[in-house]
Amino acid sequence: PPLHSAVQALSCPCRNTQLSMSGRHTILLLQPLRSKASRTFHDYESINAAMQGILSMYETKLRELNPNLRKITYDISDLYRFLDTLADISCLVFSPELRAYEPCNKDWIKAQLLRVLKRSAQ
């Protein structure tokens, strides 16, 4: 089963988009392909850093697909489509109150990415 099946089985306390973006250690779980062998993780010091990591991965992919373009632009729907092509993506976010990691699903990640992009556009 995909990585997120265990995450989806639990309620997602991270749905609260008011969580502090900084100082919350975040583990990004990623499975780009259907193959279990493609599973990997990335370790970040904060939610914001994890979202920046996802944006960097997406922008790298765009540059690989469009090597002759000097300037590449995209909107949030393009980013969401990219996330939907991944076999799985989820996060584990450290909760100091629980002293444990809380699972957060793809929808939560999309909301956090939107927040980050809105903030950077201001």
PDB file of C-alpha atoms in Angstrom:
ATOM      1  CA  PRO A   1       0.000   0.000   0.000  1.00  0.00           C
ATOM      2  CA  PRO A   2       1.123   3.611  -0.519  1.00  0.00           C
ATOM      3  CA  LEU A   3       2.951   5.393   2.282  1.00  0.00           C
ATOM      4  CA  HIS A   4      -0.019   7.575   3.054  1.00  0.00           C
ATOM      5  CA  SER A   5      -2.416   4.687   3.758  1.00  0.00           C
ATOM      6  CA  ALA A   6      -1.224   4.650   7.360  1.00  0.00           C
ATOM      7  CA  VAL A   7      -1.373   8.436   7.450  1.00  0.00           C
ATOM      8  CA  GLN A   8      -4.928   8.490   6.095  1.00  0.00           C
ATOM      9  CA  ALA A   9      -6.016   5.884   8.625  1.00  0.00           C
ATOM     10  CA  LEU A  10      -5.302   8.411  11.377  1.00  0.00           C
ATOM     11  CA  SER A  11      -7.041  11.716  11.779  1.00  0.00           C
ATOM     12  CA  CYS A  12      -4.858  14.521  10.533  1.00  0.00           C
ATOM     13  CA  PRO A  13      -4.355  16.975  13.383  1.00  0.00           C
ATOM     14  CA  CYS A  14      -2.140  18.983  11.046  1.00  0.00           C
ATOM     15  CA  ARG A  15      -5.226  20.109   9.144  1.00  0.00           C
ATOM     16  CA  ASN A  16      -5.056  23.158  11.364  1.00  0.00           C
ATOM     17  CA  THR A  17      -3.387  25.605   8.980  1.00  0.00           C
ATOM     18  CA  GLN A  18      -2.647  27.956  11.881  1.00  0.00           C
ATOM     19  CA  LEU A  19       0.237  25.758  13.051  1.00  0.00           C
ATOM     20  CA  SER A  20       3.500  27.564  13.516  1.00  0.00           C
ATOM     21  CA  MET A  21       5.508  27.197  10.317  1.00  0.00           C
ATOM     22  CA  SER A  22       8.859  27.500  12.086  1.00  0.00           C
ATOM     23  CA  GLY A  23      10.557  25.352  14.674  1.00  0.00           C
ATOM     24  CA  ARG A  24       8.537  22.223  13.912  1.00  0.00           C
ATOM     25  CA  HIS A  25      10.809  19.488  12.630  1.00  0.00           C
ATOM     26  CA  THR A  26       9.208  18.031   9.499  1.00  0.00           C
ATOM     27  CA  ILE A  27       9.867  14.794   7.648  1.00  0.00           C
ATOM     28  CA  LEU A  28       8.643  14.752   4.054  1.00  0.00           C
ATOM     29  CA  LEU A  29       7.702  11.250   2.886  1.00  0.00           C
ATOM     30  CA  LEU A  30       7.811  10.957  -0.879  1.00  0.00           C
ATOM     31  CA  GLN A  31       7.040   8.179  -3.332  1.00  0.00           C
ATOM     32  CA  PRO A  32       7.256   9.618  -6.850  1.00  0.00           C
ATOM     33  CA  LEU A  33       6.490   6.339  -8.659  1.00  0.00           C
ATOM     34  CA  ARG A  34       4.250   3.342  -7.979  1.00  0.00           C
ATOM     35  CA  SER A  35       7.328   1.282  -7.214  1.00  0.00           C
ATOM     36  CA  LYS A  36       8.047   0.952  -3.500  1.00  0.00           C
ATOM     37  CA  ALA A  37      11.707   1.283  -4.401  1.00  0.00           C
ATOM     38  CA  SER A  38      11.085   4.967  -5.220  1.00  0.00           C
ATOM     39  CA  ARG A  39      10.166   5.738  -1.597  1.00  0.00           C
ATOM     40  CA  THR A  40      12.341   8.331   0.085  1.00  0.00           C
ATOM     41  CA  PHE A  41      12.235  10.964   2.776  1.00  0.00           C
ATOM     42  CA  HIS A  42      13.617  14.449   3.328  1.00  0.00           C
ATOM     43  CA  ASP A  43      14.352  15.957   6.711  1.00  0.00           C
ATOM     44  CA  TYR A  44      13.632  19.663   7.424  1.00  0.00           C
ATOM     45  CA  GLU A  45      13.942  21.890  10.474  1.00  0.00           C
ATOM     46  CA  SER A  46      10.526  23.510   9.906  1.00  0.00           C
ATOM     47  CA  ILE A  47       7.257  23.218   7.986  1.00  0.00           C
ATOM     48  CA  ASN A  48       8.274  26.245   5.923  1.00  0.00           C
ATOM     49  CA  ALA A  49      11.607  24.642   4.990  1.00  0.00           C
ATOM     50  CA  ALA A  50       9.773  21.460   3.927  1.00  0.00           C
ATOM     51  CA  MET A  51       7.409  23.467   1.714  1.00  0.00           C
ATOM     52  CA  GLN A  52      10.392  25.305   0.199  1.00  0.00           C
ATOM     53  CA  GLY A  53      11.936  21.884  -0.447  1.00  0.00           C
ATOM     54  CA  ILE A  54       8.826  20.747  -2.329  1.00  0.00           C
ATOM     55  CA  LEU A  55       8.838  23.955  -4.389  1.00  0.00           C
ATOM     56  CA  SER A  56      12.512  23.419  -5.192  1.00  0.00           C
ATOM     57  CA  MET A  57      11.820  19.825  -6.316  1.00  0.00           C
ATOM     58  CA  TYR A  58       8.998  21.031  -8.569  1.00  0.00           C
ATOM     59  CA  GLU A  59      11.071  23.837 -10.070  1.00  0.00           C
ATOM     60  CA  THR A  60      13.933  21.416 -10.727  1.00  0.00           C
ATOM     61  CA  LYS A  61      11.501  19.100 -12.522  1.00  0.00           C
ATOM     62  CA  LEU A  62      10.223  22.018 -14.623  1.00  0.00           C
ATOM     63  CA  ARG A  63      13.785  22.952 -15.621  1.00  0.00           C
ATOM     64  CA  GLU A  64      14.482  19.323 -16.589  1.00  0.00           C
ATOM     65  CA  LEU A  65      11.341  19.237 -18.754  1.00  0.00           C
ATOM     66  CA  ASN A  66      12.017  22.664 -20.306  1.00  0.00           C
ATOM     67  CA  PRO A  67      15.816  22.962 -20.637  1.00  0.00           C
ATOM     68  CA  ASN A  68      15.657  25.649 -23.338  1.00  0.00           C
ATOM     69  CA  LEU A  69      13.471  28.087 -21.410  1.00  0.00           C
ATOM     70  CA  ARG A  70      15.284  30.839 -19.534  1.00  0.00           C
ATOM     71  CA  LYS A  71      12.325  31.793 -17.378  1.00  0.00           C
ATOM     72  CA  ILE A  72       9.809  29.245 -16.168  1.00  0.00           C
ATOM     73  CA  THR A  73       6.546  30.324 -14.607  1.00  0.00           C
ATOM     74  CA  TYR A  74       3.776  28.302 -13.010  1.00  0.00           C
ATOM     75  CA  ASP A  75       0.679  28.797 -10.932  1.00  0.00           C
ATOM     76  CA  ILE A  76      -0.737  26.921  -7.969  1.00  0.00           C
ATOM     77  CA  SER A  77      -2.873  24.644 -10.160  1.00  0.00           C
ATOM     78  CA  ASP A  78       0.285  23.482 -12.009  1.00  0.00           C
ATOM     79  CA  LEU A  79       1.946  22.724  -8.678  1.00  0.00           C
ATOM     80  CA  TYR A  80      -1.130  20.831  -7.454  1.00  0.00           C
ATOM     81  CA  ARG A  81      -1.214  18.764 -10.666  1.00  0.00           C
ATOM     82  CA  PHE A  82       2.446  17.860 -10.106  1.00  0.00           C
ATOM     83  CA  LEU A  83       1.676  16.724  -6.546  1.00  0.00           C
ATOM     84  CA  ASP A  84      -1.241  14.656  -7.846  1.00  0.00           C
ATOM     85  CA  THR A  85       1.073  12.813 -10.260  1.00  0.00           C
ATOM     86  CA  LEU A  86       3.178  11.529  -7.364  1.00  0.00           C
ATOM     87  CA  ALA A  87       2.279   8.056  -6.132  1.00  0.00           C
ATOM     88  CA  ASP A  88       2.392   9.442  -2.582  1.00  0.00           C
ATOM     89  CA  ILE A  89       3.441  12.449  -0.554  1.00  0.00           C
ATOM     90  CA  SER A  90       2.853  13.213   3.110  1.00  0.00           C
ATOM     91  CA  CYS A  91       4.578  14.815   6.086  1.00  0.00           C
ATOM     92  CA  LEU A  92       5.299  13.968   9.675  1.00  0.00           C
ATOM     93  CA  VAL A  93       5.382  17.176  11.720  1.00  0.00           C
ATOM     94  CA  PHE A  94       6.781  17.240  15.235  1.00  0.00           C
ATOM     95  CA  SER A  95       4.355  18.388  17.911  1.00  0.00           C
ATOM     96  CA  PRO A  96       6.142  19.721  20.998  1.00  0.00           C
ATOM     97  CA  GLU A  97       2.892  19.368  22.975  1.00  0.00           C
ATOM     98  CA  LEU A  98       2.582  15.657  22.155  1.00  0.00           C
ATOM     99  CA  ARG A  99       6.332  15.065  21.917  1.00  0.00           C
ATOM    100  CA  ALA A 100       5.517  13.012  18.843  1.00  0.00           C
ATOM    101  CA  TYR A 101       5.149  13.382  15.085  1.00  0.00           C
ATOM    102  CA  GLU A 102       1.717  14.137  13.624  1.00  0.00           C
ATOM    103  CA  PRO A 103       0.885  12.760  10.153  1.00  0.00           C
ATOM    104  CA  CYS A 104      -0.233  15.283   7.539  1.00  0.00           C
ATOM    105  CA  ASN A 105      -1.659  14.350   4.155  1.00  0.00           C
ATOM    106  CA  LYS A 106      -1.415  15.744   0.624  1.00  0.00           C
ATOM    107  CA  ASP A 107      -4.336  18.151   1.090  1.00  0.00           C
ATOM    108  CA  TRP A 108      -2.610  19.653   4.111  1.00  0.00           C
ATOM    109  CA  ILE A 109       0.616  19.988   2.087  1.00  0.00           C
ATOM    110  CA  LYS A 110      -1.294  21.791  -0.693  1.00  0.00           C
ATOM    111  CA  ALA A 111      -2.751  24.246   1.845  1.00  0.00           C
ATOM    112  CA  GLN A 112       0.703  24.900   3.322  1.00  0.00           C
ATOM    113  CA  LEU A 113       2.216  25.446  -0.134  1.00  0.00           C
ATOM    114  CA  LEU A 114      -0.522  27.945  -0.967  1.00  0.00           C
ATOM    115  CA  ARG A 115       0.248  29.781   2.273  1.00  0.00           C
ATOM    116  CA  VAL A 116       3.961  29.902   1.474  1.00  0.00           C
ATOM    117  CA  LEU A 117       3.372  31.144  -2.070  1.00  0.00           C
ATOM    118  CA  LYS A 118       0.891  33.804  -0.931  1.00  0.00           C
ATOM    119  CA  ARG A 119       3.371  35.043   1.640  1.00  0.00           C
ATOM    120  CA  SER A 120       6.207  35.197  -0.893  1.00  0.00           C
ATOM    121  CA  ALA A 121       3.979  37.150  -3.337  1.00  0.00           C
ATOM    122  CA  GLN A 122       3.429  39.933  -0.784  1.00  0.00           C
TER     123      GLN A 122
END
